[in-house]
Every structure is written in structure tokens, then in C-alpha cells.
Tab-separated table of C-alpha atoms in Angstrom:
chain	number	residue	atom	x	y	z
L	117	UNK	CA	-4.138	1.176	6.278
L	118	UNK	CA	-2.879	0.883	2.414
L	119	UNK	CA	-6.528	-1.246	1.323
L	120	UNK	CA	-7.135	-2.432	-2.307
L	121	UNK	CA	-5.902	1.052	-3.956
L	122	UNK	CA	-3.708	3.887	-2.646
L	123	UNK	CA	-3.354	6.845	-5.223
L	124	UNK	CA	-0.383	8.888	-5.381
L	125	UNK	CA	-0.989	12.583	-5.905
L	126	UNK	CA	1.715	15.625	-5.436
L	127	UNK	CA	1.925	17.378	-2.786
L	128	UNK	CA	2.520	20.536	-5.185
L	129	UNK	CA	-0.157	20.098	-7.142
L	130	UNK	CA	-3.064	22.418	-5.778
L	131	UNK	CA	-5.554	20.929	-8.270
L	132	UNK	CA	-4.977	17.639	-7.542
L	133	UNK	CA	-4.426	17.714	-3.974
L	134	UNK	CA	-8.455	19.510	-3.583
L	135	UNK	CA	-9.429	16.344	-5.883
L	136	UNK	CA	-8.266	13.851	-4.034
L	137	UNK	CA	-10.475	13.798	-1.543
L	138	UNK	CA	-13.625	12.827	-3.858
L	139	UNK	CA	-11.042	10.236	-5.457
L	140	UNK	CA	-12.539	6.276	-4.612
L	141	UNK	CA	-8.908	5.465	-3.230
L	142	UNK	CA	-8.800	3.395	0.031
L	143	UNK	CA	-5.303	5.848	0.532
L	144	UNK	CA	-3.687	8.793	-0.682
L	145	UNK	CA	-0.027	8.460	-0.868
L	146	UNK	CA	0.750	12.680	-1.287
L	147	UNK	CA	4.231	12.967	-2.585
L	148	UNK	CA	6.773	15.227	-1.321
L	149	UNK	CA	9.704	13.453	-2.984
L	150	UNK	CA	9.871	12.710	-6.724
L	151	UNK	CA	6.974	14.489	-7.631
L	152	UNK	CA	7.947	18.119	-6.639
L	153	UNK	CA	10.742	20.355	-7.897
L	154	UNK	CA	13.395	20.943	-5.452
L	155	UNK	CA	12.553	24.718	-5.797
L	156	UNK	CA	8.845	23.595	-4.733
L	157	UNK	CA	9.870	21.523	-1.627
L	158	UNK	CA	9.168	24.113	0.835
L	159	UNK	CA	6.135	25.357	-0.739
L	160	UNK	CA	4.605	21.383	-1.085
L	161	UNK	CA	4.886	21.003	2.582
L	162	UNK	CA	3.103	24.403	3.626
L	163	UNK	CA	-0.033	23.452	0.208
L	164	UNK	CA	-0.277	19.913	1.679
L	165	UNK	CA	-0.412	21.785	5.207
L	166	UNK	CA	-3.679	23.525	4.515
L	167	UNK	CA	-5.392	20.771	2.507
L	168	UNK	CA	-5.109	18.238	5.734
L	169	UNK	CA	-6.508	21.166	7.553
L	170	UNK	CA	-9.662	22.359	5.764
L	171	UNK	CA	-10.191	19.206	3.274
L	172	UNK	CA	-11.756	16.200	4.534
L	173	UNK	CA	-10.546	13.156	3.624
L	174	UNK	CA	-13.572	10.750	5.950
L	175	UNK	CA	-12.720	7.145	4.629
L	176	UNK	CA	-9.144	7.336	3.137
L	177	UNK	CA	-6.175	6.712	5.021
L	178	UNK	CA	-3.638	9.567	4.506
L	179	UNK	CA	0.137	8.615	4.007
L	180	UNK	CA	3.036	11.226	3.521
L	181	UNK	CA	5.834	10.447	1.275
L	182	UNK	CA	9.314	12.147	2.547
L	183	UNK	CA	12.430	12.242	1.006
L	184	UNK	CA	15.121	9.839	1.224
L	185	UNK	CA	17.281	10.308	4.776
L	186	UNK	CA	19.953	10.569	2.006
L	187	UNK	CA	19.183	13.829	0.807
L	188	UNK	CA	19.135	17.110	2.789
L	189	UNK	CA	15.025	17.343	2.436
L	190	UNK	CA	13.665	14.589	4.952
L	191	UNK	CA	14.595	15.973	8.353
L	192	UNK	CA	12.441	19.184	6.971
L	193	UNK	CA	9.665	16.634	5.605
L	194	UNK	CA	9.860	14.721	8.897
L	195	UNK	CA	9.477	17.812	11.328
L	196	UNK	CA	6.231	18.823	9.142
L	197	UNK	CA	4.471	15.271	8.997
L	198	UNK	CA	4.365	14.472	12.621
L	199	UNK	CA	2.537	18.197	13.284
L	200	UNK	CA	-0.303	16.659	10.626
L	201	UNK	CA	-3.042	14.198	10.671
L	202	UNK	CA	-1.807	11.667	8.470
L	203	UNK	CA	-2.160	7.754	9.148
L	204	UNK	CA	1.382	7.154	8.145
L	205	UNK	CA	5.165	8.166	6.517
L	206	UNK	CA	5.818	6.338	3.914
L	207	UNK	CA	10.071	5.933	3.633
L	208	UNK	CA	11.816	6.023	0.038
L	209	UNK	CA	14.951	3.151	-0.748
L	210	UNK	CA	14.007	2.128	2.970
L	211	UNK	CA	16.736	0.824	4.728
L	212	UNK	CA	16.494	-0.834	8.457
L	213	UNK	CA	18.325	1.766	9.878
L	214	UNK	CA	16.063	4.586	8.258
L	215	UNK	CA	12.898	2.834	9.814
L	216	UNK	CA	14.735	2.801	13.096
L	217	UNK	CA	15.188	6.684	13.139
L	218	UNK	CA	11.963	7.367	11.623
L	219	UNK	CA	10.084	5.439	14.446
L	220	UNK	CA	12.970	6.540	17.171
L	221	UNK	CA	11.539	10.028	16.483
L	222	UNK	CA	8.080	9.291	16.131
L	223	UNK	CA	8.524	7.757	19.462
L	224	UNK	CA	9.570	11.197	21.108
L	225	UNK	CA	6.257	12.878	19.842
L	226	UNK	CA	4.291	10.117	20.916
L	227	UNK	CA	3.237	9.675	17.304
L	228	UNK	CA	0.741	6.740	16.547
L	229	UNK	CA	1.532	6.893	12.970
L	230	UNK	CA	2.547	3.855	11.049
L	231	UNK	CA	5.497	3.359	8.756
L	232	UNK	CA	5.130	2.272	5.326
L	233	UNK	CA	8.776	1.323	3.655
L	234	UNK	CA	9.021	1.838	0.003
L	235	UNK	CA	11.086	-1.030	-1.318
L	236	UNK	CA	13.165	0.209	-4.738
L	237	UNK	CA	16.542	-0.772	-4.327
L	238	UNK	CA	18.653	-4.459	-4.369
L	239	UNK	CA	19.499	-3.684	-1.143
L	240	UNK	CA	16.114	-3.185	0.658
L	241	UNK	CA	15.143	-6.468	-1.654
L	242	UNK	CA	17.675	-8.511	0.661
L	243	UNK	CA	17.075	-6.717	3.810
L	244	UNK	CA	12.910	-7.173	3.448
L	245	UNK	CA	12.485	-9.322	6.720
L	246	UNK	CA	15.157	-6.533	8.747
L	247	UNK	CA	13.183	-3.538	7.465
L	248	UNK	CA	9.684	-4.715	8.338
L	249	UNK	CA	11.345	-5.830	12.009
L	250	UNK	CA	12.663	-2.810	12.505
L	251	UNK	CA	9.736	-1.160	14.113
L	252	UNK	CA	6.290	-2.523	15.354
L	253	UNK	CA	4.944	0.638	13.372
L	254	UNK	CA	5.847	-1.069	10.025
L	255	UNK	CA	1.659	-2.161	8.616
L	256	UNK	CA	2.415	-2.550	5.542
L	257	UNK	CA	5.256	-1.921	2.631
L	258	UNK	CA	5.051	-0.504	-1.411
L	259	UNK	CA	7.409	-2.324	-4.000
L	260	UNK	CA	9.186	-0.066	-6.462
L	261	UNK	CA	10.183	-1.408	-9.713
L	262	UNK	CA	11.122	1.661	-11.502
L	263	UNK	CA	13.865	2.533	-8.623
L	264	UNK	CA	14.493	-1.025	-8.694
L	265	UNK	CA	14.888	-2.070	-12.417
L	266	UNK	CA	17.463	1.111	-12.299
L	267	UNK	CA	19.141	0.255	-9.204
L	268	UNK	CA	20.122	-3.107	-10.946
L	269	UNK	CA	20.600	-1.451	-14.463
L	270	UNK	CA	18.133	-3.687	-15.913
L	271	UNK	CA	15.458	-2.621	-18.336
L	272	UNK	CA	12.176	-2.051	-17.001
L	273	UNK	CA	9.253	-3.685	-19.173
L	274	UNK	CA	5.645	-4.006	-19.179
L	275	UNK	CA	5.689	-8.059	-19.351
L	276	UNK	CA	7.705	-7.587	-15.890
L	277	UNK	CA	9.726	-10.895	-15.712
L	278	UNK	CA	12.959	-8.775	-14.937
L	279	UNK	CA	10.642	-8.246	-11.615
L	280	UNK	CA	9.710	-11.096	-10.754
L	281	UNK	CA	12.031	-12.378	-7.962
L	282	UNK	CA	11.862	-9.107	-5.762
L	283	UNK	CA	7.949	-9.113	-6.409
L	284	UNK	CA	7.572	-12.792	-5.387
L	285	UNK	CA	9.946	-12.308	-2.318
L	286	UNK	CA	8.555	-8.930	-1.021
L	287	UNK	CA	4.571	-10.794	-1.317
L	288	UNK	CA	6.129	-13.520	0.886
L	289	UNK	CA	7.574	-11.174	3.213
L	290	UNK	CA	4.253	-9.350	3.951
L	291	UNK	CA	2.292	-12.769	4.751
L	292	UNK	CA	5.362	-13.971	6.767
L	293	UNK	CA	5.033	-10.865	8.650
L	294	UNK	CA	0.920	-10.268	9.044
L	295	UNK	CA	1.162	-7.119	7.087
L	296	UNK	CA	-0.381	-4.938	3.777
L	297	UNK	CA	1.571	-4.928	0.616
L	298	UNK	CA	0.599	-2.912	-2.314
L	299	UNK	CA	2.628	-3.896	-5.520
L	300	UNK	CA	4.198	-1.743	-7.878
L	301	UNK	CA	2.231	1.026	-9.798
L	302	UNK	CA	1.691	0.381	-13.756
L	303	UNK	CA	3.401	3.334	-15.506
L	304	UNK	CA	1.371	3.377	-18.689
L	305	UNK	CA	-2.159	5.104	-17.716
L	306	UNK	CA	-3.389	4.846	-20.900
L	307	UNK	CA	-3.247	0.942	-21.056
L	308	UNK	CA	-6.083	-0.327	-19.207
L	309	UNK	CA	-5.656	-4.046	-20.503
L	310	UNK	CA	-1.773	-3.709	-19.634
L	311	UNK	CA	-2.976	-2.300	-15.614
L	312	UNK	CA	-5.789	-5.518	-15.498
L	313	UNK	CA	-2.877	-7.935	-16.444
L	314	UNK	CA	-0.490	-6.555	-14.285
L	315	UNK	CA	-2.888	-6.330	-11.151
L	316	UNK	CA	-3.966	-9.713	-11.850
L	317	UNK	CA	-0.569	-11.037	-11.662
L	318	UNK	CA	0.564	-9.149	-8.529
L	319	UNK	CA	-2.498	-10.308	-7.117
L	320	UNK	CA	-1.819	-13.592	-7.444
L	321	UNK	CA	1.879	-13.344	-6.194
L	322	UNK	CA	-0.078	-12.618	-2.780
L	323	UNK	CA	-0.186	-8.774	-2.938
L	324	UNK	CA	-3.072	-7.206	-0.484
L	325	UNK	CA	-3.338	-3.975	-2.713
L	326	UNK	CA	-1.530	-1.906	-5.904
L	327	UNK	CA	-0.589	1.812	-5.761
L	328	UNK	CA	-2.271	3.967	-8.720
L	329	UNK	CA	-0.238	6.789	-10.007
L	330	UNK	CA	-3.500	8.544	-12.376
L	331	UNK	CA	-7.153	8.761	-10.960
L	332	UNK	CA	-8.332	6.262	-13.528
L	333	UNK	CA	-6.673	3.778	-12.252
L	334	UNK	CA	-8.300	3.514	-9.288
L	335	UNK	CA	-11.686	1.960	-10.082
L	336	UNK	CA	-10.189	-0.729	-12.196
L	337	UNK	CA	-7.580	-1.780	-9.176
L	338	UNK	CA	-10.185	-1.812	-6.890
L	339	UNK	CA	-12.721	-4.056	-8.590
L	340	UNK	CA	-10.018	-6.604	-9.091
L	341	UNK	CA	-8.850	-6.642	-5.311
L	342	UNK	CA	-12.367	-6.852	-4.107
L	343	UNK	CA	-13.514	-9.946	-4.105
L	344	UNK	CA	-16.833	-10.952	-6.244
L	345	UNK	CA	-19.786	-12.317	-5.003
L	346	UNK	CA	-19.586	-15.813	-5.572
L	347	UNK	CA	-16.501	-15.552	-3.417
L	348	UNK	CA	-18.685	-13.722	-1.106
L	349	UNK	CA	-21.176	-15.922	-0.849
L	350	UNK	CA	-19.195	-18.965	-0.066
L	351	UNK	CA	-16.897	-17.308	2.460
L	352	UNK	CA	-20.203	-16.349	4.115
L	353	UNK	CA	-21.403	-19.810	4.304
L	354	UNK	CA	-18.222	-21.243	5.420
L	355	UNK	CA	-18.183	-19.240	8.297
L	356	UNK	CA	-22.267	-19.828	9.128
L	357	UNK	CA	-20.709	-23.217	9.468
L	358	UNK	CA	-18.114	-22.602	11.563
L	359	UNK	CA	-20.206	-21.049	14.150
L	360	UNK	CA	-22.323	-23.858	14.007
L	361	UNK	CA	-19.822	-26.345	14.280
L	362	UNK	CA	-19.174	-24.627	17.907
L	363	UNK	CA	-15.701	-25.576	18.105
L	364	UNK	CA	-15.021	-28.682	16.600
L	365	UNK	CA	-12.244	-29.050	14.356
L	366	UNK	CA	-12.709	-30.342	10.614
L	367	UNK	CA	-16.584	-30.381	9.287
L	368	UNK	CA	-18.022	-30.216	5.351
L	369	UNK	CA	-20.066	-28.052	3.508
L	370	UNK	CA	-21.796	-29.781	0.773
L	371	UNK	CA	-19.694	-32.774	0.888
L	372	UNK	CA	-16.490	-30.590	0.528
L	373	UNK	CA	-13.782	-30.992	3.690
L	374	UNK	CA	-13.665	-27.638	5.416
L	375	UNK	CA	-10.573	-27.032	7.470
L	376	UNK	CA	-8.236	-24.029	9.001
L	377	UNK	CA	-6.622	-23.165	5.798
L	378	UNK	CA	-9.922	-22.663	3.855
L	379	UNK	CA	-11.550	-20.944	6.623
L	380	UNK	CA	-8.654	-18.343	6.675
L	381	UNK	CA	-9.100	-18.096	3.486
L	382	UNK	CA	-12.456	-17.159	3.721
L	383	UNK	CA	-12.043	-14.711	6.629
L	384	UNK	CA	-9.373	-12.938	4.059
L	385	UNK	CA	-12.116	-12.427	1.572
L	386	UNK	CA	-14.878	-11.104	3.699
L	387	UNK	CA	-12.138	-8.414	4.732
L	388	UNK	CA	-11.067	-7.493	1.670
L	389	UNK	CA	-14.806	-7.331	0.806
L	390	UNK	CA	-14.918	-4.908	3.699
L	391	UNK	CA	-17.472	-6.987	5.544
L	392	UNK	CA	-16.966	-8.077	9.246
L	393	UNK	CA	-17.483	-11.810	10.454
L	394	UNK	CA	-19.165	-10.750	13.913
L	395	UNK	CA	-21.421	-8.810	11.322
L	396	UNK	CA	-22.957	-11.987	9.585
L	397	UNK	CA	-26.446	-13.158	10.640
């Protein structure tokens, strides 16, 4: 649902809304909440209407992000996003009891959309492994750090060690779970070095995906999600293997041990490389 790269647009922006669709984002993430005026609110909803309706979007999963259930805005932003197409709500400052109303009213419209929580306060921090339970339609969560680092009063910075707890526990939470994470977005869009470190280390806190805030974001995120081909290669031949091992438990490949961890591991990369098992020859 979230893939290697979901791009944020607004939902007010007509420009960037008919865009989007040609963008090479796995999602769009169109933004109802920070990114539009309060004068605009009502107006966002009915642009956004008309762009699901005559744009096509073949390939992207759509997500809707609402207001907080603390302001007056998100019953409206509710009511309008189960009447679209999209795959899924994502929830501001989530807390388990906003999940459970959000999916309590899905569940009267017999909605199949997902939930995505957006995790940007202490609170939701602590509450990770309540908020994903709350609702089977939880796939997959987005960490915060700007709401976060001024939740906690801290200073946000690009180095990102005043992050590093709530990132580290929120990419446990998602593997605990069996779900998508996409880590923080990088603020600076001019710093491509700054958005390769910083995707590189969420990546290797266990991260599934990163949301991108400017269209050239995108391309760089994506190549360093998707795995490259030596990574390919070898995931491909460890699973030739296991089909011919028919069963049996430990075998090698070249001399190497090959076991259930490392043939999870390279099931994980053939999907993030977009390429099915039962596809392999």
C-alpha cells in the first residue's frame, strides 16, 4: 500500500494535484491537513473530489490525509473520503482511540480502505503496539519527526540523533506487527546528499519505505529502497534452491548454509524489487 516512496502533495494545490499522477511515487499521500489554509478546507475537499474522478492514478496507491479528530475539520474530511476511491486515510497524532472510530465508521459504509496512523507525538511513540492493534485495517504507519521533535520541545536537526529512539522503536513495531512503515520525510529538498544519508539510515533501522514531501525526491528514495541487482540475483538463486530442495530443511548454495532467516530475507528483496517468487523460472 505505502511501497518504497509515497509523495505528499496538497489537496489545494490544482497544479500539483493534475501532476501527480505522472509523478514515479508508489503513493500519493494528498493533504487536507497542514498543507491547506483553514479558509481553503472546504474548497481542498471538493479540488481533490474532481481529480480522483477524471485523473487516473493506474499504479499508485491513493491515501487521504484528514485532520486531527481534535479539530473541528475531520468529521467533514471523513464524510468526503469514504464517498472517494482512495486506498486509505491516513490519521494525524494517531491515537488508539482515533483508529477505533475511524475504522468503527468505515465499518458502517462497508469501506475496504486501510488505515495508515501518522505517528508525531510522545504519546503515539508509547502507544505504537495499541495503535497498530486497534484495527485489522492498520497496513502500514508514517513517523513524524517534525510534530514529534516539537511535541517533546527538542530541536529538530538534520544529523537526527534527537530521533533516534522513536525511529528505532516505531521500525520494530512494523516488523513485530507484519506491516509497511515509511520513515520520516527529509525537510531540506535542496540537499540531495543530506535525503541519501537520511534514507540510508532509516533504511537500515528496518523502514519498508520514506515519504517525499517535493517531486525530486522521489527518484532518489526509490532507487535506494529497491534493491540492486546483485541482491537480485542472489535472492533469485536462493529461492531456485529452495524449490529444488522440495522441502527439506537447511541446504547450501556454494558452500554457504542456507536457512529460514536468509530465505526470508531473500523473499523480502524480490518484493521490494517488485518481482513475484511463483514468477521465477
Amino acid at each position: 500500500m505505502l511501497g518504497r516512496v509515497a509523495l505528499f502533495v496538497p489537496a489545494s494545490s490544482p497544479a500539483m494535484i493534475n501532476s501527480s499522477a505522472a509523478f514515479d511515487a508508489d503513493a500519493i499521500i494528498f493533504d487536507l491537513e497542514d498543507a491547506v489554509a483553514i479558509s481553503e478546507k472546504d474548497a481542498a475537499r471538493e479540488l481533490l473530489r474532481e481529480a480522483l474522478d477524471f485523473l487516473s492514478f493506474k499504479g499508485k496507491n491513493i491515501i487521504i490525509r484528514i485532520n486531527s479528530l481534535t479539530t473541528a475539520y475531520w468529521e467533514k474530511d471523513i464524510d468526503y473520503v469514504l464517498k472517494t476511491s482512495a486506498d486509505a486515510v491516513m490519521v494525524p497524532k494517531a491515537r488508539p482511540s482515533d483508529i477505533k472510530t475511524i475504522s468503527s465508521m468505515m465499518d458502517s459504509m462497508d469501506s475496504t480502505m486501510g488505515i495508515v496512523p501518522l505517528i508525531e507525538t510522545a504519546a503515539s511513540v508509547e502507544e505504537i503496539t495499541n495503535i497498530i492493534g486497534a484495527s485489522p485495517r492498520v497496513k502500514g504507519i508514517l513517523f513524524g519527526a517534525e510534530d514529534y521533535t516539537a511535541d517533546m520541545g527538542i530541536e529538530r536537526t538534520k544529523e537526527g540523533s534527537e530521533v533516534l529512539y522513536a525511529r528505532a522503536r516505531l521500525a520494530n513495531a512494523i516488523h513485530a506487527f507484519g506491516i509497511e512503515g515509511l520513515d520520516t520525510p527529509f525537510t531540506d529538498t535542496e540537499d540531495i546528499e543530506g535525503l541519501r544519508k537520511d534514507t540510508l539510515q532509516g533504511k537500515s533501522l528496518g523502514y519498508t519505505g520514506k515519504a517525499a514531501i517535493n517531486p525530486r525526491q522521489v527518484e532518489t528514495i526509490k532507487q535506494l529502497y529497491t534493491p540492486g541487482q546483485d541482491d537480485i540475483n542472489y535472492a533469485i538463486k536462493v529461492m531456485k534452491a529452495v524449490r529444488q530442495a522440495g522441502g527439506k530443511g537447511a541446504f547450501s548454495i556454494d558452500g554457504k548454509m542456507i536457512d529460514a532467516p536468509i530465505i526470508a530475507r531473500a523473499r523480502i528483496t524480490l518484493e521490494r524489487a517488485r518481482i513475484g517468487v511463483n514468477t521465477i523460472d
